[in-house]
CSV table of C-alpha atoms in Angstrom, one decimal:
chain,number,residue,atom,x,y,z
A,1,UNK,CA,2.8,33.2,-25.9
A,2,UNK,CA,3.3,29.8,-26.9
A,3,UNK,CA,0.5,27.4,-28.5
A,4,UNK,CA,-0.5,25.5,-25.2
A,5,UNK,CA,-1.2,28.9,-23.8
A,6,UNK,CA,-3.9,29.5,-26.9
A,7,UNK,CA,-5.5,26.2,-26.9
A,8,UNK,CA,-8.9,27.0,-26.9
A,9,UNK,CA,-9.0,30.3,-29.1
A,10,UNK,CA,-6.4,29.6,-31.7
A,11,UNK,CA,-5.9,25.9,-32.0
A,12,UNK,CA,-10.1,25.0,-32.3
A,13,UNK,CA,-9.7,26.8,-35.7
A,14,UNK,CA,-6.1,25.9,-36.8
A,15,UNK,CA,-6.5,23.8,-40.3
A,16,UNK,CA,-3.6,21.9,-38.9
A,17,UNK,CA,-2.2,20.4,-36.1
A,18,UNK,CA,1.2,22.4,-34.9
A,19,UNK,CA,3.7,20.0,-34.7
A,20,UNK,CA,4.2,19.9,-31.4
A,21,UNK,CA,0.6,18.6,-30.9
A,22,UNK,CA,1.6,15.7,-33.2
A,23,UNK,CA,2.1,12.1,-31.6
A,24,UNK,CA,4.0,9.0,-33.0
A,25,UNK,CA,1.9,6.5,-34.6
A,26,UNK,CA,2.7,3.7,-32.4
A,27,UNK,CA,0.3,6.2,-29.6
A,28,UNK,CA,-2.7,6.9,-32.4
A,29,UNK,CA,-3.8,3.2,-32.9
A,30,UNK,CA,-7.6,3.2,-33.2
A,31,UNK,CA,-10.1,1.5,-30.9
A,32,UNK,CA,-12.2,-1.0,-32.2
A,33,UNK,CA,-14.2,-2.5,-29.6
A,34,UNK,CA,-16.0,-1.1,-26.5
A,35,UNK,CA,-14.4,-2.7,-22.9
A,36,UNK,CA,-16.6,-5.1,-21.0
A,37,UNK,CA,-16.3,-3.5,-17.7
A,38,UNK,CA,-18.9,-4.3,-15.1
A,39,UNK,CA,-21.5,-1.5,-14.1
A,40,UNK,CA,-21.9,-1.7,-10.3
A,41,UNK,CA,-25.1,-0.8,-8.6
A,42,UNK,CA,-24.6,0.8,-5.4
A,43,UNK,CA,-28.0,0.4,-4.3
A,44,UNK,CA,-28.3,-2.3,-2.3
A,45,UNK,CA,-24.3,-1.9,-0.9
A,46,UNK,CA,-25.0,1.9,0.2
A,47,UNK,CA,-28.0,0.9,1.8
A,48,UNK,CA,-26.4,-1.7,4.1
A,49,UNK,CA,-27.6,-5.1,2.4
A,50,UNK,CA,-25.5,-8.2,2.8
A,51,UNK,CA,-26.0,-9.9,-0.7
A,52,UNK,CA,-25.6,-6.6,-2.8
A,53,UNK,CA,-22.3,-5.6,-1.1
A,54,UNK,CA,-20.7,-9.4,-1.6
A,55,UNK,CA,-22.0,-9.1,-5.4
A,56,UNK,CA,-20.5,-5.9,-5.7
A,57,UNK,CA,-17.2,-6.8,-4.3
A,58,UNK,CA,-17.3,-9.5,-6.4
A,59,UNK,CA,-17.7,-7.6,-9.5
A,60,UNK,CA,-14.8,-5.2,-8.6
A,61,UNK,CA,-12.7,-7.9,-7.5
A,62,UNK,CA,-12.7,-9.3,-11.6
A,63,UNK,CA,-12.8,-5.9,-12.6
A,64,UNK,CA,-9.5,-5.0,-11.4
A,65,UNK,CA,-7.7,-8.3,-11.6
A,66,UNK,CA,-8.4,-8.2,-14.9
A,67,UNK,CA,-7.4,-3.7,-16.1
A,68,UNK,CA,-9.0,-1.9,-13.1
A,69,UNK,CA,-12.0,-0.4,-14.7
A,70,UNK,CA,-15.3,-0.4,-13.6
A,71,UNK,CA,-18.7,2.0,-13.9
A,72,UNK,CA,-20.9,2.6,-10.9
A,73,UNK,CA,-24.5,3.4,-10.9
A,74,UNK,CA,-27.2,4.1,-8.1
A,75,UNK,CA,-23.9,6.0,-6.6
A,76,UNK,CA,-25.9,8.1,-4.1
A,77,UNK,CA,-24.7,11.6,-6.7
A,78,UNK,CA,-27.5,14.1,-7.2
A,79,UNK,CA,-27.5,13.9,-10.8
A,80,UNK,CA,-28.4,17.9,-10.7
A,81,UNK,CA,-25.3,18.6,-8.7
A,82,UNK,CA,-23.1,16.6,-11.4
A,83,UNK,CA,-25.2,18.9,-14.0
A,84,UNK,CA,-24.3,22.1,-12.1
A,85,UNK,CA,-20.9,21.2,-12.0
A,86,UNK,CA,-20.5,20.6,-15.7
A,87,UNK,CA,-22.5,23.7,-16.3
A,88,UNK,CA,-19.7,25.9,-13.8
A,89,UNK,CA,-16.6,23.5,-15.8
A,90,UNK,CA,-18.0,25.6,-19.2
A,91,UNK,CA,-18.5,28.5,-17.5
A,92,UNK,CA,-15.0,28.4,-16.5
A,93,UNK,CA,-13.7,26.7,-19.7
A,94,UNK,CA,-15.6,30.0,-21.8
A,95,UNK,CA,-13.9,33.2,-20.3
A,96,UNK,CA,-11.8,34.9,-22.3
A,97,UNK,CA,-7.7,33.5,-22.5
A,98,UNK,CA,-6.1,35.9,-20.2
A,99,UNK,CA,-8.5,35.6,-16.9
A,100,UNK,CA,-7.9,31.9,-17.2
A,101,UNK,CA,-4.1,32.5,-17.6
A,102,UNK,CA,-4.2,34.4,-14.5
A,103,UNK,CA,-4.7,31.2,-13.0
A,104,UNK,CA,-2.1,29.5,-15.0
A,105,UNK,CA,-0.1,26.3,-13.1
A,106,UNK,CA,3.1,28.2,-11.9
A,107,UNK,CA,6.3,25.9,-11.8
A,108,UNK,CA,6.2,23.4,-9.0
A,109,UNK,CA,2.9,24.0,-8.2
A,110,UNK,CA,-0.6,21.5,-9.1
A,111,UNK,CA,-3.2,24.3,-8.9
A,112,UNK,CA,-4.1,26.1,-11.6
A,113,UNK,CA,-5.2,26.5,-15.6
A,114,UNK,CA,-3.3,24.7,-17.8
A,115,UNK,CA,-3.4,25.0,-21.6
A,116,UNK,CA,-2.0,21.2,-23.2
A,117,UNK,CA,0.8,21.2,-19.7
A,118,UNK,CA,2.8,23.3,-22.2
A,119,UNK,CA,4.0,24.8,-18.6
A,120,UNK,CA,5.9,21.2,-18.1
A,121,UNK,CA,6.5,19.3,-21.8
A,122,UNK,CA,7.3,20.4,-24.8
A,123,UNK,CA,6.4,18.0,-27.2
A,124,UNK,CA,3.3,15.2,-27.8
A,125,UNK,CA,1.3,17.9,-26.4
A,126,UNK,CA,-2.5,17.1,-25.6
A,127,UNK,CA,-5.0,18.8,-26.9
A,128,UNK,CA,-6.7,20.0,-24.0
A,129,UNK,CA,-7.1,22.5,-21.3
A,130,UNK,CA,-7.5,21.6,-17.6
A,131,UNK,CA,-8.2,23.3,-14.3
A,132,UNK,CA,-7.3,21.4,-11.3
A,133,UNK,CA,-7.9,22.7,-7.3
A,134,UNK,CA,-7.4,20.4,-3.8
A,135,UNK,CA,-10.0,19.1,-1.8
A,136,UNK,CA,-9.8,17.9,2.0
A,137,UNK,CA,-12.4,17.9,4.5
A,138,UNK,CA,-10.4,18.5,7.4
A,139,UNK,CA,-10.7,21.9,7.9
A,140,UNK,CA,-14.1,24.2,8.2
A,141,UNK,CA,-12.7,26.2,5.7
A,142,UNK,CA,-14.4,25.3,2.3
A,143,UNK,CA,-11.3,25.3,0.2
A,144,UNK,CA,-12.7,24.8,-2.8
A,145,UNK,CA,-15.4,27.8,-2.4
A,146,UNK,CA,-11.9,29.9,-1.6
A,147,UNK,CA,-9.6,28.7,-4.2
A,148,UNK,CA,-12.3,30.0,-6.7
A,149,UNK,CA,-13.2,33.2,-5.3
A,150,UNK,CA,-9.5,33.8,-4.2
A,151,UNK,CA,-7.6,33.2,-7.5
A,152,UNK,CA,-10.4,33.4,-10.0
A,153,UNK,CA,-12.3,36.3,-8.4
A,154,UNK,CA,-15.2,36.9,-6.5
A,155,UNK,CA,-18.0,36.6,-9.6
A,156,UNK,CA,-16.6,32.7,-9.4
A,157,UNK,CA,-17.8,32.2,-5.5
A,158,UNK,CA,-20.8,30.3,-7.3
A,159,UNK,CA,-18.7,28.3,-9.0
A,160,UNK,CA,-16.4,27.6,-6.0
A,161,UNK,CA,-19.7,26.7,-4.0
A,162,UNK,CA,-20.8,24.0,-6.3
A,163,UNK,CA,-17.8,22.6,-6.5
A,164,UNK,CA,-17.4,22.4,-3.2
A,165,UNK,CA,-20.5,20.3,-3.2
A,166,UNK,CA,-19.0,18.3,-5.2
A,167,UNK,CA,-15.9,17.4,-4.1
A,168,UNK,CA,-17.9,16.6,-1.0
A,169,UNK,CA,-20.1,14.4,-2.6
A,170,UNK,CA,-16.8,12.3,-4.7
A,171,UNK,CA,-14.7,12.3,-1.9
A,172,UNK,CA,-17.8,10.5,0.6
A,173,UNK,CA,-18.4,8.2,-2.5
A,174,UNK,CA,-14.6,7.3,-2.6
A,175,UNK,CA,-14.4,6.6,0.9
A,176,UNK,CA,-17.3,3.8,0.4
A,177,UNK,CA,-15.4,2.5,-2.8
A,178,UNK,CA,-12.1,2.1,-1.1
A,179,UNK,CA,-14.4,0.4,1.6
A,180,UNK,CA,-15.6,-1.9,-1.3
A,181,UNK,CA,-12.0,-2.5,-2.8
A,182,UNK,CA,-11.2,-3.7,1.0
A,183,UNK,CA,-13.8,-6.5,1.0
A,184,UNK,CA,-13.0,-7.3,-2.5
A,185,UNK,CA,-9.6,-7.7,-1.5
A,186,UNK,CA,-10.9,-10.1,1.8
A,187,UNK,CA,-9.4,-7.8,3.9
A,188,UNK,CA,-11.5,-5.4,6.8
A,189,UNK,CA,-13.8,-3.2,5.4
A,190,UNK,CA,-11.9,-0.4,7.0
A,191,UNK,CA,-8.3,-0.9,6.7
A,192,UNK,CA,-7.8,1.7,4.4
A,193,UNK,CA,-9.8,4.0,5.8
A,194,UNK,CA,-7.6,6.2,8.0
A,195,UNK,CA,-4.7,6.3,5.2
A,196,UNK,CA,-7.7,8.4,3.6
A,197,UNK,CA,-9.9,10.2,5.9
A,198,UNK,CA,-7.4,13.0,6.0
A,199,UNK,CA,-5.8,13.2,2.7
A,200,UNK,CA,-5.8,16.2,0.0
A,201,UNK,CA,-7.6,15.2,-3.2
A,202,UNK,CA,-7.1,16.6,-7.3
A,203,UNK,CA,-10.0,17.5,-8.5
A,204,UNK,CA,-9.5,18.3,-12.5
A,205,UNK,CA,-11.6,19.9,-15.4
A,206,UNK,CA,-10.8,18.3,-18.3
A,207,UNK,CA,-11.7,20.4,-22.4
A,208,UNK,CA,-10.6,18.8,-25.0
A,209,UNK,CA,-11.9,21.3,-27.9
A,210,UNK,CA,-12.5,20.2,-31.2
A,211,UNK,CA,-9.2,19.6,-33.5
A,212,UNK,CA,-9.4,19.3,-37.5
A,213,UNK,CA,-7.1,16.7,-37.7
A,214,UNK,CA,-8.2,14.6,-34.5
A,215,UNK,CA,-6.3,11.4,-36.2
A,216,UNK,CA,-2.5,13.2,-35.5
A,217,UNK,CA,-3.1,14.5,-32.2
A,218,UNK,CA,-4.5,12.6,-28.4
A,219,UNK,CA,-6.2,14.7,-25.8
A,220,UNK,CA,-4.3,13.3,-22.7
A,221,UNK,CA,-1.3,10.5,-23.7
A,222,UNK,CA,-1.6,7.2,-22.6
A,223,UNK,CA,-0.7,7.1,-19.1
A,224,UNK,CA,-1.6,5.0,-15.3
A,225,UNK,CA,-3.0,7.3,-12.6
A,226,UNK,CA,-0.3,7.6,-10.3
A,227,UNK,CA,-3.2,8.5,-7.3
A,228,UNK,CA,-5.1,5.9,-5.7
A,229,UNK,CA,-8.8,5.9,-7.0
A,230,UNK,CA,-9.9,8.3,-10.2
A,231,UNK,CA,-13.9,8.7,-10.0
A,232,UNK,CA,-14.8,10.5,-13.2
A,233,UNK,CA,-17.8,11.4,-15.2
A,234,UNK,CA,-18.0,11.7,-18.7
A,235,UNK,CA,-20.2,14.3,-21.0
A,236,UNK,CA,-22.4,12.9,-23.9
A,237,UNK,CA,-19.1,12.9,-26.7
A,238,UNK,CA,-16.9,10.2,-25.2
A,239,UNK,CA,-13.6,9.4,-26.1
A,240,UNK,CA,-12.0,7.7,-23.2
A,241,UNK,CA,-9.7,4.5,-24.5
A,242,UNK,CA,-8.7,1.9,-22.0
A,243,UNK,CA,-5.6,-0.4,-22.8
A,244,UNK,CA,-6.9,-4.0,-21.9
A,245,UNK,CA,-6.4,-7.5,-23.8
A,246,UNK,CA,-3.3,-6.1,-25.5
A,247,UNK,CA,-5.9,-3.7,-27.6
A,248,UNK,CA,-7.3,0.1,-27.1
A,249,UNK,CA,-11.1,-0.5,-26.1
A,250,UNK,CA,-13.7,2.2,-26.0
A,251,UNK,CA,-15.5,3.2,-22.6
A,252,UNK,CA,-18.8,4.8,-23.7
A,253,UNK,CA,-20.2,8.4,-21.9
A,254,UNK,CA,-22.9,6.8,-19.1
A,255,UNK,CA,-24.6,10.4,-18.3
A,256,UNK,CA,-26.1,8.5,-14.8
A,257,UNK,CA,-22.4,6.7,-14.3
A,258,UNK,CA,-19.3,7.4,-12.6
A,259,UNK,CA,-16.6,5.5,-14.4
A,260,UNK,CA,-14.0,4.0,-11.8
A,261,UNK,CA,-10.4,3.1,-12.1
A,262,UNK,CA,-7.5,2.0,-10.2
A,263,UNK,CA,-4.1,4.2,-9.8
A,264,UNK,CA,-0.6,3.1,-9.0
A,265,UNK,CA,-0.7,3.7,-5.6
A,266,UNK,CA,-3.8,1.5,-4.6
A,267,UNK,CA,-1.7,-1.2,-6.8
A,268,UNK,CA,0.9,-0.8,-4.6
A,269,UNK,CA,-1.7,-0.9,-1.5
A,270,UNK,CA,-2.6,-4.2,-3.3
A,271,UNK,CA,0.3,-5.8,-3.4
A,272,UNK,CA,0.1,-5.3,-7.3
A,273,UNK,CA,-3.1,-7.8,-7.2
A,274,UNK,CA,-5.6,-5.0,-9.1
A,275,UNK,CA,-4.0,-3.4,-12.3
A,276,UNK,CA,-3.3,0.3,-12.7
A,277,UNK,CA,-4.4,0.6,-16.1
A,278,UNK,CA,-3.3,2.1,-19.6
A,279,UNK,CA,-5.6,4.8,-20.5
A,280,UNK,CA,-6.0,7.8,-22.9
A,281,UNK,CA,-8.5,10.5,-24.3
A,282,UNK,CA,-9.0,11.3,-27.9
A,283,UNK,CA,-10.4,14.3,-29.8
A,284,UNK,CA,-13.0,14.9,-32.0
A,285,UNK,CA,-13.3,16.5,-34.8
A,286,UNK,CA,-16.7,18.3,-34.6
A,287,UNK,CA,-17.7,18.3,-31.0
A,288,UNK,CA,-15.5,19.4,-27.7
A,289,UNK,CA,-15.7,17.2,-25.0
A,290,UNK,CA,-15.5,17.8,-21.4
A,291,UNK,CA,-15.0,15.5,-18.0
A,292,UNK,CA,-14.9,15.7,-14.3
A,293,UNK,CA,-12.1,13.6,-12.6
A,294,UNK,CA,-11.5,13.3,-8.9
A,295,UNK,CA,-8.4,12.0,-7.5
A,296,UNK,CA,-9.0,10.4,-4.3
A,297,UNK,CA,-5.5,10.7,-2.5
A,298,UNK,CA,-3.9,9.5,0.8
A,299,UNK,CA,-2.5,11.4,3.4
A,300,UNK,CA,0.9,12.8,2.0
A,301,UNK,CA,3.0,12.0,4.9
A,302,UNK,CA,0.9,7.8,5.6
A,303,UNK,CA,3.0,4.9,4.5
A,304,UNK,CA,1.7,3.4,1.9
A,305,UNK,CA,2.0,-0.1,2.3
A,306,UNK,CA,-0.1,-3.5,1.3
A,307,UNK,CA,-1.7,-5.5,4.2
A,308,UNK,CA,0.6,-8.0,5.7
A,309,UNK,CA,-2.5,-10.7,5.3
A,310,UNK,CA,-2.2,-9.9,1.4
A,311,UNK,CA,1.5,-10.1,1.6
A,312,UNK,CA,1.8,-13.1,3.3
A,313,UNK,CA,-0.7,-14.7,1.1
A,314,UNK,CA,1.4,-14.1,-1.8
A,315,UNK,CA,4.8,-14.9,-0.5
A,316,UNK,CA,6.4,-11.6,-1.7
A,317,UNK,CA,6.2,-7.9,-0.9
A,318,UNK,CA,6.0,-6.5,-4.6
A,319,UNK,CA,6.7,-2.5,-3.7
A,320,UNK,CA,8.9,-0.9,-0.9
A,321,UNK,CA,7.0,1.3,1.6
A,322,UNK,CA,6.9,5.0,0.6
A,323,UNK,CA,4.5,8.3,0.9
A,324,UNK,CA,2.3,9.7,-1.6
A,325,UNK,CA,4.4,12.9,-1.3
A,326,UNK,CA,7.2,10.7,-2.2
A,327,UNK,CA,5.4,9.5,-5.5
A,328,UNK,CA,3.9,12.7,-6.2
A,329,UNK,CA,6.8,14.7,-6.2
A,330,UNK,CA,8.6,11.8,-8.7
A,331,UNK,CA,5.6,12.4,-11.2
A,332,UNK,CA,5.7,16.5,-11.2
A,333,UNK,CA,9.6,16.8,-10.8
A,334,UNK,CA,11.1,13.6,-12.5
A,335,UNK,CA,8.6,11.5,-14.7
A,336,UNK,CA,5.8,12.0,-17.1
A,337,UNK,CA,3.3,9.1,-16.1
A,338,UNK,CA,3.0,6.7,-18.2
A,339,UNK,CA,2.6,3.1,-18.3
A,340,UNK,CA,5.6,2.5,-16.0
A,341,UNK,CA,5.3,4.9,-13.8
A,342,UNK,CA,5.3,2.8,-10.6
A,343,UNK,CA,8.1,0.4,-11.5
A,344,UNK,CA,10.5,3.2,-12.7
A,345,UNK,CA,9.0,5.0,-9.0
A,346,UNK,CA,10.1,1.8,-7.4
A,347,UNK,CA,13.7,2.3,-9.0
A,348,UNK,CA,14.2,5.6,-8.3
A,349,UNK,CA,12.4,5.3,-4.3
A,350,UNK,CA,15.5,2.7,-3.8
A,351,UNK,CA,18.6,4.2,-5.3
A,352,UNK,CA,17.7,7.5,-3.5
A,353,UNK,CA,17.5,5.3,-0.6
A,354,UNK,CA,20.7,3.5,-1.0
A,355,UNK,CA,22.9,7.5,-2.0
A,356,UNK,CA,20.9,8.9,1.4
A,357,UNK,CA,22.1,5.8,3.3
A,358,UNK,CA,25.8,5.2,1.4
C-alpha cells in the first residue's frame, strides 16, 4: 500500500519524513505575524438591523479587496452542534486503516477518504487525511445521513445525522453571507441567490496528525479555493497561514468563529474585485489538528458570470462566462490548485473553446 494510504498509523510515528512528503523550501517559509482580518458580528445583520448589516458589509468589503479573509461571530451556529461534529470527524478520523479505506476516493470521483490525495499526486504530499461528502438541500432525502450509513455502515447513521445538521446549518449561513458579499459589492441583496439555492456543496474533514519533522513537510500546499465561499472552523491547535502583504500570516483557532474566505469562482462573480487568496496548513509536531470546511458551491450547470452593473463600472469583463462543472472538472482532471488556478482556468476555458469552434 503506498504511504498516503498509511497516514495516520505509520507516518504519526515515522522519525522521518518519506521523501515524498518533503516540500521545496521556497513552500516552508515561516509565519511571523498573525493577519489582521476583521471579526464580523452577525448579530445585528441576522436579526434584520439596518446599521449592523451596512457595518458588516463594510467590513467584508475591505476584507476582501484587500486577501478575502474574514472571521464571523454571533453566526447563528449552535456551538454544541459544531462540538458534535468535531466529536463524529474523530470518531471517524480513529477507526482502524482499512474501514476508512473502504471509503477511499476512487478515480474521478470527490467522495470519499483520502490519505495525503496520494490517489491523485505523487509528490509534495500533505500530511493529512480528509473525508469529504455532498450536501444539497433540494431533495427530502438527507444525503448526508445516507452517504454515511450507505458507504461507511450503518453504526455511522449517527454520524451521518449530525452531519447532516450541519451541513444544514453552513449551507443557511452561506446563503446570508453571499447575501452580505452582494451588498458589499452594492449590488441587490439577492443576485446571487438563485446561482446558489440549488447547488451541491463539499463538505471536508480535514487530520493533520502530528509529524516529527513538521519543518520539511505542509499539511495542505499553498493553494486558492477554486469554489465560491469556504466557511471553516478551526480546533484549538491552529496552523492555518494566509498569504497577504507579500508575507505568510498566521490566522489563530477562534473556538466561537467561523473563519471565511473567498474562492476563485466568487472572484470571477466579482469581476476579480475580492481576492481569492493564498492559503496553506502546517503540522505540528506534538499535537494533531483537525478542521471542518464547507464549500459553498453553485449550481453546476448556472453561468457564472459577474453583474453587468459591476462590469460596466469597471470598463472590462475580467473572466469569460463558464459553469462550475466546467472549473471543477479542470481542477480534478487537469490542474492541482494553486495560486493560479483561475487564470490558467481562463486559458484553458478559451482554447477548448476556440479547438470546439475551429
Amino acid at each position: 500500500m503506498d504511504s498516503g494510504g498509511l497516514l495516520r498509523c505509520e507516518l504519526e510515528v515515522l522519525p522521518h519524513v518519506p521523501t515524498n512528503f518533503i516540500w521545496p523550501k521556497e513552500y516552508l517559509v515561516d509565519a511571523q505575524h498573525e493577519l489582521q482580518a476583521p471579526v464580523v458580528d452577525l448579530y445585528g445583520f441576522l436579526r434584520g438591523e439596518n446599521e449592523a448589516t451596512k457595518h458588516a458589509a463594510k467590513l467584508i468589503s475591505e476584507a476582501c479587496l484587500k486577501h478575502g479573509f474574514f472571521q464571523v461571530i454571533n453566526h447563528g451556529v449552535d456551538p454544541h452542534l459544531i462540538r458534535q461534529a468535531h466529536d463524529q470527524m474523530d470518531t471517524f478520523f480513529k477507526l482502524p486503516i482499512h474501514r476508512k479505506l473502504s471509503v477511499h476516493k476512487t478515480p474521478g470521483s470527490m467522495w470519499g477518504y483520502s490519505g495525503a490525495h496520494a490517489h491523485r499526486f505523487s509528490s509534495q504530499l500533505p500530511w493529512k487525511e480528509t473525508l469529504s461528502f455532498p450536501y444539497h438541500d433540494n431533495t427530502l432525502e438527507p444525503v448526508v445521513t445516507n452517504y454515511f450509513k450507505s458507504t461507511i455502515g450503518e453504526d455511522f447513521e449517527q454520524t451521518g445525522e449530525t452531519f447532516q445538521k450541519y451541513c444544514g446549518a453552513m449551507k443557511q449561513l452561506g446563503m446570508k453571507l453571499i447575501e452580505l458579499l452582494a451588498m458589499s459589492l452594492g449590488v441587490d441583496r439577492l443576485h446571487y441567490r438563485d446561482l446558489f439555492e440549488e447547488g451541491c456543496s463539499i463538505m471536508r474533514c480535514n487530520n493533520y496528525p502530528s509529524c516529527q519533522q513538521p519543518s520539511l513537510t505542509l499539511g495542505t500546499g499553498p493553494h486558492c479555493d477554486p469554489t465560491s465561499l469556504t466557511i471553516l472552523h478551526q480546533d484549538h491547535v491552529g496552523g492555518l497561514h494566509v498569504f497577504a502583504d507579500n508575507k505568510w500570516q498566521t490566522v489563530p483557532p477562534r473556538l466561537d468563529a467561523f473563519v471565511v474566505n473567498i474562492g476563485d469562482t466568487f472572484t470571477a462573480l466579482s469581476n476579480g474585485r475580492y481576492k481569492s487568496c493564498l492559503h496553506r496548513a502546517v503540522v505540528n509536531k506534538y499535537k494533531e489538528r483537525k478542521s471542518l470546511a464547507f464549500f459553498l458551491c453553485p449550481k453546476e450547470d448556472k453561468l457564472v458570470r459577474a453583474p453587468n452593473d459591476i462590469v460596466s463600472m469597471d470598463g472590462t469583463k475580467h473572466y469569460p462566462d463558464f459553469t462550475w462543472s466546467h472549473l471543477l472538472h479542470f481542477t480534478q482532471n487537469h490542474y492541482r490548485a494553486d495560486q493560479a488556478t483561475l487564470p490558467n482556468f481562463t486559458k484553458w476555458l478559451l482554447s477548448s473553446k476556440t479547438t470546439h469552434t475551429s
